[in-house]
PDB file of C-alpha atoms in Angstrom:
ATOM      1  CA  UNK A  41       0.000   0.000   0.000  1.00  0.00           C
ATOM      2  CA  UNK A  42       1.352   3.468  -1.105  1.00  0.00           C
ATOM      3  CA  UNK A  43       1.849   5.569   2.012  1.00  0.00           C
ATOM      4  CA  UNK A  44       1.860   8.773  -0.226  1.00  0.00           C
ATOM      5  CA  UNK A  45       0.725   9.585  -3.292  1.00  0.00           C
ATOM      6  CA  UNK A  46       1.930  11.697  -5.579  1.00  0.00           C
ATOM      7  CA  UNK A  47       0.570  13.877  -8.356  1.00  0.00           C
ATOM      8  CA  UNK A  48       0.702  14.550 -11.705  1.00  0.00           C
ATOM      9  CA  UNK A  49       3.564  12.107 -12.915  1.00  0.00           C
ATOM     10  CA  UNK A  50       4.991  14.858 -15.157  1.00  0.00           C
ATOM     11  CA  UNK A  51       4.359  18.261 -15.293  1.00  0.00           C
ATOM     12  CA  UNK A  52       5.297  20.556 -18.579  1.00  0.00           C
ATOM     13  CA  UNK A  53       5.506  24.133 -17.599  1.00  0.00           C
ATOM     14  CA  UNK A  54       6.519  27.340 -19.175  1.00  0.00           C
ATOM     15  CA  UNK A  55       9.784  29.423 -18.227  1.00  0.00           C
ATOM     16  CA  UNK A  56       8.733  31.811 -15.920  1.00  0.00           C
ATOM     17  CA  UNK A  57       5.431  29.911 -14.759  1.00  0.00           C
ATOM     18  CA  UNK A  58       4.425  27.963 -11.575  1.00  0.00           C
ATOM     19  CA  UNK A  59       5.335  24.557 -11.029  1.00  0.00           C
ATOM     20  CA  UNK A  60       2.611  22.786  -8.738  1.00  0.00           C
ATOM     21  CA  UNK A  61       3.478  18.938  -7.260  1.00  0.00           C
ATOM     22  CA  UNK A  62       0.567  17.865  -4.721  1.00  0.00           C
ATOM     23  CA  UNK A  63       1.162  14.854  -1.741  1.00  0.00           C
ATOM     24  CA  UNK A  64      -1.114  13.483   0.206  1.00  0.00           C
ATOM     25  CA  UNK A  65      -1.042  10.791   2.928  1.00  0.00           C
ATOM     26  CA  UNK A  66      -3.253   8.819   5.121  1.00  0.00           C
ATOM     27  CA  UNK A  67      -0.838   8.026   8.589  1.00  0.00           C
ATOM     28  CA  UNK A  68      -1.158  10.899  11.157  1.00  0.00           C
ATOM     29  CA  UNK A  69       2.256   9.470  12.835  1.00  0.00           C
ATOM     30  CA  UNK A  70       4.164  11.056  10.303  1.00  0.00           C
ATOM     31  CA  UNK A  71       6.059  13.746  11.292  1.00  0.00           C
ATOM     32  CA  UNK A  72       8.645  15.228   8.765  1.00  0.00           C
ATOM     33  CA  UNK A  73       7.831  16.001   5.025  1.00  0.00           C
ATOM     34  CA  UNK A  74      10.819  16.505   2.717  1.00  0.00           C
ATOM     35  CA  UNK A  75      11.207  17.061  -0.906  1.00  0.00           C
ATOM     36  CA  UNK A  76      13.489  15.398  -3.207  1.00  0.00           C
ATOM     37  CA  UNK A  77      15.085  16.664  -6.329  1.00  0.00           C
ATOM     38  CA  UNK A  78      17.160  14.549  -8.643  1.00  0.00           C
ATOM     39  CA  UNK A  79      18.703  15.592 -11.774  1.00  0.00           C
ATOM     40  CA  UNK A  80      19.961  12.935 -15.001  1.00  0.00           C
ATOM     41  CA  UNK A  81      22.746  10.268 -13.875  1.00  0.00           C
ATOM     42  CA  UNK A  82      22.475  11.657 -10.356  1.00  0.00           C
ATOM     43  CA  UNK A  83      20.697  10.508  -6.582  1.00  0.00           C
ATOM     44  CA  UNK A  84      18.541  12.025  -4.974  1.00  0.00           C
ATOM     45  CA  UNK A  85      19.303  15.568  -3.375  1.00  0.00           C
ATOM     46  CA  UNK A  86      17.177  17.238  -0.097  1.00  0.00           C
ATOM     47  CA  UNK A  87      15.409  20.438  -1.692  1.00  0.00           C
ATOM     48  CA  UNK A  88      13.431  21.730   1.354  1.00  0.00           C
ATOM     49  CA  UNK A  89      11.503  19.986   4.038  1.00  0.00           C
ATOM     50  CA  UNK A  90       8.465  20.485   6.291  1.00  0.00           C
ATOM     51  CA  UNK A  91       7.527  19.922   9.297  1.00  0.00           C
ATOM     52  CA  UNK A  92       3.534  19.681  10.552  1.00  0.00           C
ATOM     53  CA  UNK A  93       3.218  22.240  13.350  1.00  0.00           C
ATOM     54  CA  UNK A  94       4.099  24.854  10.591  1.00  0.00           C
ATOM     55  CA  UNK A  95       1.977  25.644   7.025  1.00  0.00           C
ATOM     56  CA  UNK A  96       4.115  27.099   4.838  1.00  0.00           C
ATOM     57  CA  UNK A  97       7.954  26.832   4.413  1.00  0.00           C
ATOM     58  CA  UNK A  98       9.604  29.210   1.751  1.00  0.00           C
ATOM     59  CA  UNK A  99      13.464  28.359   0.219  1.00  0.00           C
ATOM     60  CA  UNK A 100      14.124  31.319  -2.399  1.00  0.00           C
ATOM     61  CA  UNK A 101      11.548  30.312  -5.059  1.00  0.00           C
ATOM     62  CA  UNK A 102      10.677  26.839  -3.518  1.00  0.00           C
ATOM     63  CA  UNK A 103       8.004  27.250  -0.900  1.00  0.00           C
ATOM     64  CA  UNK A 104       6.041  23.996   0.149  1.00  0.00           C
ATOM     65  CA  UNK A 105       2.398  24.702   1.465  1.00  0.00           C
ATOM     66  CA  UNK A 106       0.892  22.286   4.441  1.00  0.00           C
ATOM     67  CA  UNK A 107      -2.480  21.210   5.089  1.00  0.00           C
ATOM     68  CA  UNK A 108      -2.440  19.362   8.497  1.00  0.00           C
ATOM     69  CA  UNK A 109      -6.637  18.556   8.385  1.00  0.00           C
ATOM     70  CA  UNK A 110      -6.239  17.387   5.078  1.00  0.00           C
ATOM     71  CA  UNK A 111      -3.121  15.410   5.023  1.00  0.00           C
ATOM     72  CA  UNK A 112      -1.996  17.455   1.894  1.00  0.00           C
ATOM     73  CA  UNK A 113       1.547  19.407   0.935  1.00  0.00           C
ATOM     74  CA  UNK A 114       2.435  20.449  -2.086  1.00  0.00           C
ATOM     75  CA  UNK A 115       5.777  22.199  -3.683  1.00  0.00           C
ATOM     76  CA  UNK A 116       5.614  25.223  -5.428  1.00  0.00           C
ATOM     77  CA  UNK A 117       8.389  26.662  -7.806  1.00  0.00           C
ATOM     78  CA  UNK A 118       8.080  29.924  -8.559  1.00  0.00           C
ATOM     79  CA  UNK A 119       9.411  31.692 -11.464  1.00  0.00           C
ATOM     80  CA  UNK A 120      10.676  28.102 -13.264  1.00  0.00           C
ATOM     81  CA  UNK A 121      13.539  27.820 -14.898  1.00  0.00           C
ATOM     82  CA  UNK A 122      14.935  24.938 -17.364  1.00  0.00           C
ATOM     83  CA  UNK A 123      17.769  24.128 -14.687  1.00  0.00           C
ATOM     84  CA  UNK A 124      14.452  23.106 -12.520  1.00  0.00           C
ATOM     85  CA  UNK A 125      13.621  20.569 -15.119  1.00  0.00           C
ATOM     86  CA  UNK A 126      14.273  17.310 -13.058  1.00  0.00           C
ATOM     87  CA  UNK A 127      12.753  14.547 -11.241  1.00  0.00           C
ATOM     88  CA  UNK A 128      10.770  15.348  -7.582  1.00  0.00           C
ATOM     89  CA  UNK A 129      10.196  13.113  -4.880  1.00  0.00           C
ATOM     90  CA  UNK A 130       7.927  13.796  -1.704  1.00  0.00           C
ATOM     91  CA  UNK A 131       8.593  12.009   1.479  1.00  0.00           C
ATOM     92  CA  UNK A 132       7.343  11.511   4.701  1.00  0.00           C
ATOM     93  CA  UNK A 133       8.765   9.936   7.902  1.00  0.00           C
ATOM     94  CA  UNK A 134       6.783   8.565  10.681  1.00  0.00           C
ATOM     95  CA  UNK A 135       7.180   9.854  14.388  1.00  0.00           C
ATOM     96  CA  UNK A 136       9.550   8.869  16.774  1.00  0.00           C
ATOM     97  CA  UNK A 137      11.323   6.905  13.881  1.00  0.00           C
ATOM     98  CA  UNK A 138      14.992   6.641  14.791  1.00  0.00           C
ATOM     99  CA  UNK A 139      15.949   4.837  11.688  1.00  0.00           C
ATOM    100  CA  UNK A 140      15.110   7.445   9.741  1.00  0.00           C
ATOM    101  CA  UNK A 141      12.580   5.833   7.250  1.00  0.00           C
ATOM    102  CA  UNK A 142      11.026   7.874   4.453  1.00  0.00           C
ATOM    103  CA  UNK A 143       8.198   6.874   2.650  1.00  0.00           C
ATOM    104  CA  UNK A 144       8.572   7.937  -0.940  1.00  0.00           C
ATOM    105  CA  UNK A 145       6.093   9.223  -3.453  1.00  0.00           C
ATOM    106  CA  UNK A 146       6.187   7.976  -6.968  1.00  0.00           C
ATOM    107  CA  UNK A 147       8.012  10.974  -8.325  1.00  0.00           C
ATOM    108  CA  UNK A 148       7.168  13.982 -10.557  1.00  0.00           C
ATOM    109  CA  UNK A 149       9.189  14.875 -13.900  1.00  0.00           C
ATOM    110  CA  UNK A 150       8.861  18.364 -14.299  1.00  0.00           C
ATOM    111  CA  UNK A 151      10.519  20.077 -17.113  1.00  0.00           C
ATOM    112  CA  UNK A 152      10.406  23.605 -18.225  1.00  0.00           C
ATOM    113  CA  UNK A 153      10.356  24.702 -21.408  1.00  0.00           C
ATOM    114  CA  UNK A 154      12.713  27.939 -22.289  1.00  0.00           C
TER     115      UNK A 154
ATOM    116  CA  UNK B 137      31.265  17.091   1.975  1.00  0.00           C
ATOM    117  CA  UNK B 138      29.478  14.082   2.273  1.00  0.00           C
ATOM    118  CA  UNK B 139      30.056  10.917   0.021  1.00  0.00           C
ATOM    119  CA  UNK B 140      28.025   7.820  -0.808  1.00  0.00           C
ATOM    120  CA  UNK B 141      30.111   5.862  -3.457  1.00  0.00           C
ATOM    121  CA  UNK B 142      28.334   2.786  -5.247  1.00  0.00           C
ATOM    122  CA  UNK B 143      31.203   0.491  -6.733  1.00  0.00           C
ATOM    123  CA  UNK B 144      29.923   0.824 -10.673  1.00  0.00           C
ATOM    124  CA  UNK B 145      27.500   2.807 -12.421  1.00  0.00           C
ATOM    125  CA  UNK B 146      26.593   0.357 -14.950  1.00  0.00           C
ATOM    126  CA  UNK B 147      26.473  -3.208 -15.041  1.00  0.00           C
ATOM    127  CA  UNK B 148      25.663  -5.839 -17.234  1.00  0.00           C
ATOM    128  CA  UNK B 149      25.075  -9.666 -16.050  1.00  0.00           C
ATOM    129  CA  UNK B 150      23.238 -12.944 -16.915  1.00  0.00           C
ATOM    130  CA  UNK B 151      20.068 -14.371 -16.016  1.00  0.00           C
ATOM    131  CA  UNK B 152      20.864 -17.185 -12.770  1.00  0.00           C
ATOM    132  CA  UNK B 153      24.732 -14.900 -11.749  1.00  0.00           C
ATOM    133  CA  UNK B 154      24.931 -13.754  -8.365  1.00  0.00           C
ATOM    134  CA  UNK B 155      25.351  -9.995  -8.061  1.00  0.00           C
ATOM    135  CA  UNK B 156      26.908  -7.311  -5.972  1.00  0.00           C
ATOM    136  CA  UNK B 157      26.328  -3.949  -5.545  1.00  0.00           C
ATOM    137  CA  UNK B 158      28.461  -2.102  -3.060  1.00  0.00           C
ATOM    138  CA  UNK B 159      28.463   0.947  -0.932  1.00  0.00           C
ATOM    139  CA  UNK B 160      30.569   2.784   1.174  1.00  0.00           C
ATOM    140  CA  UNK B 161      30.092   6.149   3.213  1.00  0.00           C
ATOM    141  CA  UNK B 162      32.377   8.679   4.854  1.00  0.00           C
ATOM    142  CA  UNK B 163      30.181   9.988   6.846  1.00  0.00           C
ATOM    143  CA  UNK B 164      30.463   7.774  10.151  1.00  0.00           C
ATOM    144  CA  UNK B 165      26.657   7.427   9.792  1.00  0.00           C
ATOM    145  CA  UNK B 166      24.900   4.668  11.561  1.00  0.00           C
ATOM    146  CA  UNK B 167      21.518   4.549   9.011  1.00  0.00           C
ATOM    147  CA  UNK B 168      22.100   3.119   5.492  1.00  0.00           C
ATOM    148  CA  UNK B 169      19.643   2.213   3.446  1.00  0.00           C
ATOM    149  CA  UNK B 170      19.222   0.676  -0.908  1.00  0.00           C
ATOM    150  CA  UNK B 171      16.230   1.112  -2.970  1.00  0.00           C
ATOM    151  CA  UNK B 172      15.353   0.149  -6.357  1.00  0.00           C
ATOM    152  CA  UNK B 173      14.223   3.223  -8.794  1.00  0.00           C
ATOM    153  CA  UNK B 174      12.154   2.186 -11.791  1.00  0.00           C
ATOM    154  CA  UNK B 175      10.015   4.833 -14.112  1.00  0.00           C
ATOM    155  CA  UNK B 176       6.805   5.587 -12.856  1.00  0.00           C
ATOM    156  CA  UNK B 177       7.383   3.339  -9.656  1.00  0.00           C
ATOM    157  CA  UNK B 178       9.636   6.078  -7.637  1.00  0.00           C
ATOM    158  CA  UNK B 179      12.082   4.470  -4.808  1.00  0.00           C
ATOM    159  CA  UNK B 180      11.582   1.308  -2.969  1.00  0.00           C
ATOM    160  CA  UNK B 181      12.572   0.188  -0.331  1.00  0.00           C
ATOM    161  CA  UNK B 182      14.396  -3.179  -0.502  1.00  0.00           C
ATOM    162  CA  UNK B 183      16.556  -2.975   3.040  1.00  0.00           C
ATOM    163  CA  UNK B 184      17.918  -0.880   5.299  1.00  0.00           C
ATOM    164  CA  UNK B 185      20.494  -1.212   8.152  1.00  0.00           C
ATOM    165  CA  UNK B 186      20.957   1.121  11.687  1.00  0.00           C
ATOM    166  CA  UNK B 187      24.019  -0.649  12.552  1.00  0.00           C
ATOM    167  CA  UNK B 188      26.916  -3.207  11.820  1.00  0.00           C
ATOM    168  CA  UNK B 189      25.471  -6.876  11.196  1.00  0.00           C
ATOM    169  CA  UNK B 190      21.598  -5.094  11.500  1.00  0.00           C
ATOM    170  CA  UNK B 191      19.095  -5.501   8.930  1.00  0.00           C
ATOM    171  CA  UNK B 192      15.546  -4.467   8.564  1.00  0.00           C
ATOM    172  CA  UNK B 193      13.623  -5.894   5.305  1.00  0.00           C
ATOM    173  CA  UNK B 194      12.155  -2.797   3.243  1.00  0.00           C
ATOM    174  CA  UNK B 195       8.361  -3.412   1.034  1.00  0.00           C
ATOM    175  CA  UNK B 196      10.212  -5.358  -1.726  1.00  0.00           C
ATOM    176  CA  UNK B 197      12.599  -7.557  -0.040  1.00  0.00           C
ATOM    177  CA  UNK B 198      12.241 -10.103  -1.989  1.00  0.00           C
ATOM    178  CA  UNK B 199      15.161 -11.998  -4.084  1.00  0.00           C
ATOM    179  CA  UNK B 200      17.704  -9.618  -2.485  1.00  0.00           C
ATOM    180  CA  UNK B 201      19.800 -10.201   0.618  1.00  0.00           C
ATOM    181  CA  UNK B 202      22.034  -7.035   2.172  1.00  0.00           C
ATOM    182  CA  UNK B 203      25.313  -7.616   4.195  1.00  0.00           C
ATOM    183  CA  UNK B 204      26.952  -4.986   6.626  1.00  0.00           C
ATOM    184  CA  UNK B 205      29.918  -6.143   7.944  1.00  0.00           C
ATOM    185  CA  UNK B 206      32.056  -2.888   8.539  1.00  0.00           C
ATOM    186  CA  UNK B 207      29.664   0.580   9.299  1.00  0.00           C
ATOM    187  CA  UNK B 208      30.818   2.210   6.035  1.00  0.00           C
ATOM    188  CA  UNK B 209      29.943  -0.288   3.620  1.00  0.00           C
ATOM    189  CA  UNK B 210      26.300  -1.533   2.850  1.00  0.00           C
ATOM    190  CA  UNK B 211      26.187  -4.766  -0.056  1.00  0.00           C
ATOM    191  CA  UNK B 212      23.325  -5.551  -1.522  1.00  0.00           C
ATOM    192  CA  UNK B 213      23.484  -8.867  -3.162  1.00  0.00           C
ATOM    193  CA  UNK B 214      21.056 -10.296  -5.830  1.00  0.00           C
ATOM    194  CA  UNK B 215      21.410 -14.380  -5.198  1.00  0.00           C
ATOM    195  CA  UNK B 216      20.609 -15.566  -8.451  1.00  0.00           C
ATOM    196  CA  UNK B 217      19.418 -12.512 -10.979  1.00  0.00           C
ATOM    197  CA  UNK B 218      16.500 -12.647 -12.693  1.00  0.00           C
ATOM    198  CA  UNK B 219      15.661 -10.095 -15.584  1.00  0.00           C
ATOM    199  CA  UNK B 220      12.517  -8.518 -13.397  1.00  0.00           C
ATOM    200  CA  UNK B 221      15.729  -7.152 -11.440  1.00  0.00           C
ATOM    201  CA  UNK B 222      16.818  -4.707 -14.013  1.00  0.00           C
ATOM    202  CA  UNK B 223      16.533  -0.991 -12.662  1.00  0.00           C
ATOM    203  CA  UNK B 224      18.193   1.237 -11.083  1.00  0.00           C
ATOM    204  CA  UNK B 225      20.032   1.264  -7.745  1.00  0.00           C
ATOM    205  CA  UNK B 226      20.288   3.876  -4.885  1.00  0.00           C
ATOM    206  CA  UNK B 227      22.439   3.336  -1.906  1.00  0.00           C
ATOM    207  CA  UNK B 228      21.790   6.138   0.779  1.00  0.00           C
ATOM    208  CA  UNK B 229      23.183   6.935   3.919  1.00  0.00           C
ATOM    209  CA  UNK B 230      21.081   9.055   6.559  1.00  0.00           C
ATOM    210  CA  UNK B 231      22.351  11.871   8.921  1.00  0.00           C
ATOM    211  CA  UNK B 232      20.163  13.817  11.358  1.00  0.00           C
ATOM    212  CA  UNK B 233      16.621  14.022   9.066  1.00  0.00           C
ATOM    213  CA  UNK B 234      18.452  13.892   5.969  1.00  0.00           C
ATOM    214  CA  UNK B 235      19.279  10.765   3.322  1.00  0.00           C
ATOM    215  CA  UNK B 236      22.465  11.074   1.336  1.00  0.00           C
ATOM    216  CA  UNK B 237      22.257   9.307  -1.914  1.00  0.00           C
ATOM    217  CA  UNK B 238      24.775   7.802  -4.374  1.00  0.00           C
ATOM    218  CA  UNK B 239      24.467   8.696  -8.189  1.00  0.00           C
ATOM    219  CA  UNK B 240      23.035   4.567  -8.453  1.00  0.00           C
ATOM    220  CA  UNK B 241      23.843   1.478 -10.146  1.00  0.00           C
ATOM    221  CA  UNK B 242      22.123   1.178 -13.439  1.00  0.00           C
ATOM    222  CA  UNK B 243      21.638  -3.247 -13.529  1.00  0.00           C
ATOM    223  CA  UNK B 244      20.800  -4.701 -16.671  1.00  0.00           C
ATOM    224  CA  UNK B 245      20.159  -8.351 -16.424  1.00  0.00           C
ATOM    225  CA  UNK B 246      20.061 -10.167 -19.315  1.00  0.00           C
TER     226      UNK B 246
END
């Protein structure tokens, strides 16, 4: 069973537009909410991160929004640029975890047209 | 800087071979962890380990064994490969809330 899901797939946006990825999840244990970016031929990078007792979280033009009733967050990219074109994973990690377990989404390929 | 090195970034082998994919760290971290990345799929967990001769099976253990004999290096080892095992894989390391990740082991099993 996916423990969050992860929308759309892949995302085409303009240069200069808003990139939107939405996450959702069911367990109320989790506690920490990190995003994911990973270019070509590379791993997986931390982008920004989350936690619940807080709604929004902003990183220059990277700002993800958190809806604690509705088990929602979402990333937002403001003013896109090509070098955002890349893979994006959510995450979530349950509470209390000391090994540090994220549950993945399913990943979002987001590229930006110049 | 922190680095998670996976021993190749390509490899080819035949149906039945037994496989190894290595890992080391330099970060002294205790958490290390290898998924499997296939399109549309994202990254699953296959096992992870929070210490020296510790395991914990992931949500797709299966036909995959892991080995941690030294705190730096994490093996994952594919007993007998079969071609459903052909992806990509991610070694990762994790320090306070954050995973480290190697640039992967593309496996082709043919």
């Amino acid at each position: 069973q996916q423990q969050v899901k992860q929308s759309p797939q892949s995302l085409i946006v303009q240069k200069g537009g808003i990139s939107i990825i939405n996450c959702a999840y069911e367990n109320t244990a989790f506690d920490y909410f990190p995003w994911y970016q990973q270019f070509p031929g590379k791993g997986p990078a931390l982008l920004i991160a989350i936690r619940p007792d807080v709604s929004e979280k902003k990183e220059g033009r990277f700002t993800i929004s958190f809806n604690k009733s509705a088990k929602q967050f979402s990333l937002h990219i403001m003013d896109s640029q090509p070098g955002d074109s890349a893979t994006y994973f959510c995450a979530a990690r349950g509470r209390g975890s000391t090994l540090g377990r994220l549950y993945f989404g399913r990943g979002t390929q987001l590229t930006v047209w110049p | 800087d922190v680095k998670v090195t996976q021993s190749s970034r390509y490899l080819v082998k035949r149906t039945g071979e037994k496989v190894f994919l290595e890992c080391v760290q330099d970060m002294d971290h205790e958490n290390m962890f290898w998924y499997r990345q296939d399109p549309g799929l994202g990254l699953r967990l296959i096992y992870f380990s929070y210490d020296v001769k510790m395991k914990e099976k992931g949500d797709i253990p299966e036909g995959y064994s892991v080995s941690r004999e030294k705190k730096e290096r994490f093996s994952l080892i594919l007993e007998s490969a079969s071609t459903n095992q052909t992806s990509m894989y991610l070694c990762a390391t994790q320090g306070a809330n954050i995973q480290y990740f190697g640039a992967g082991t593309r496996l082709s099993v043919l």
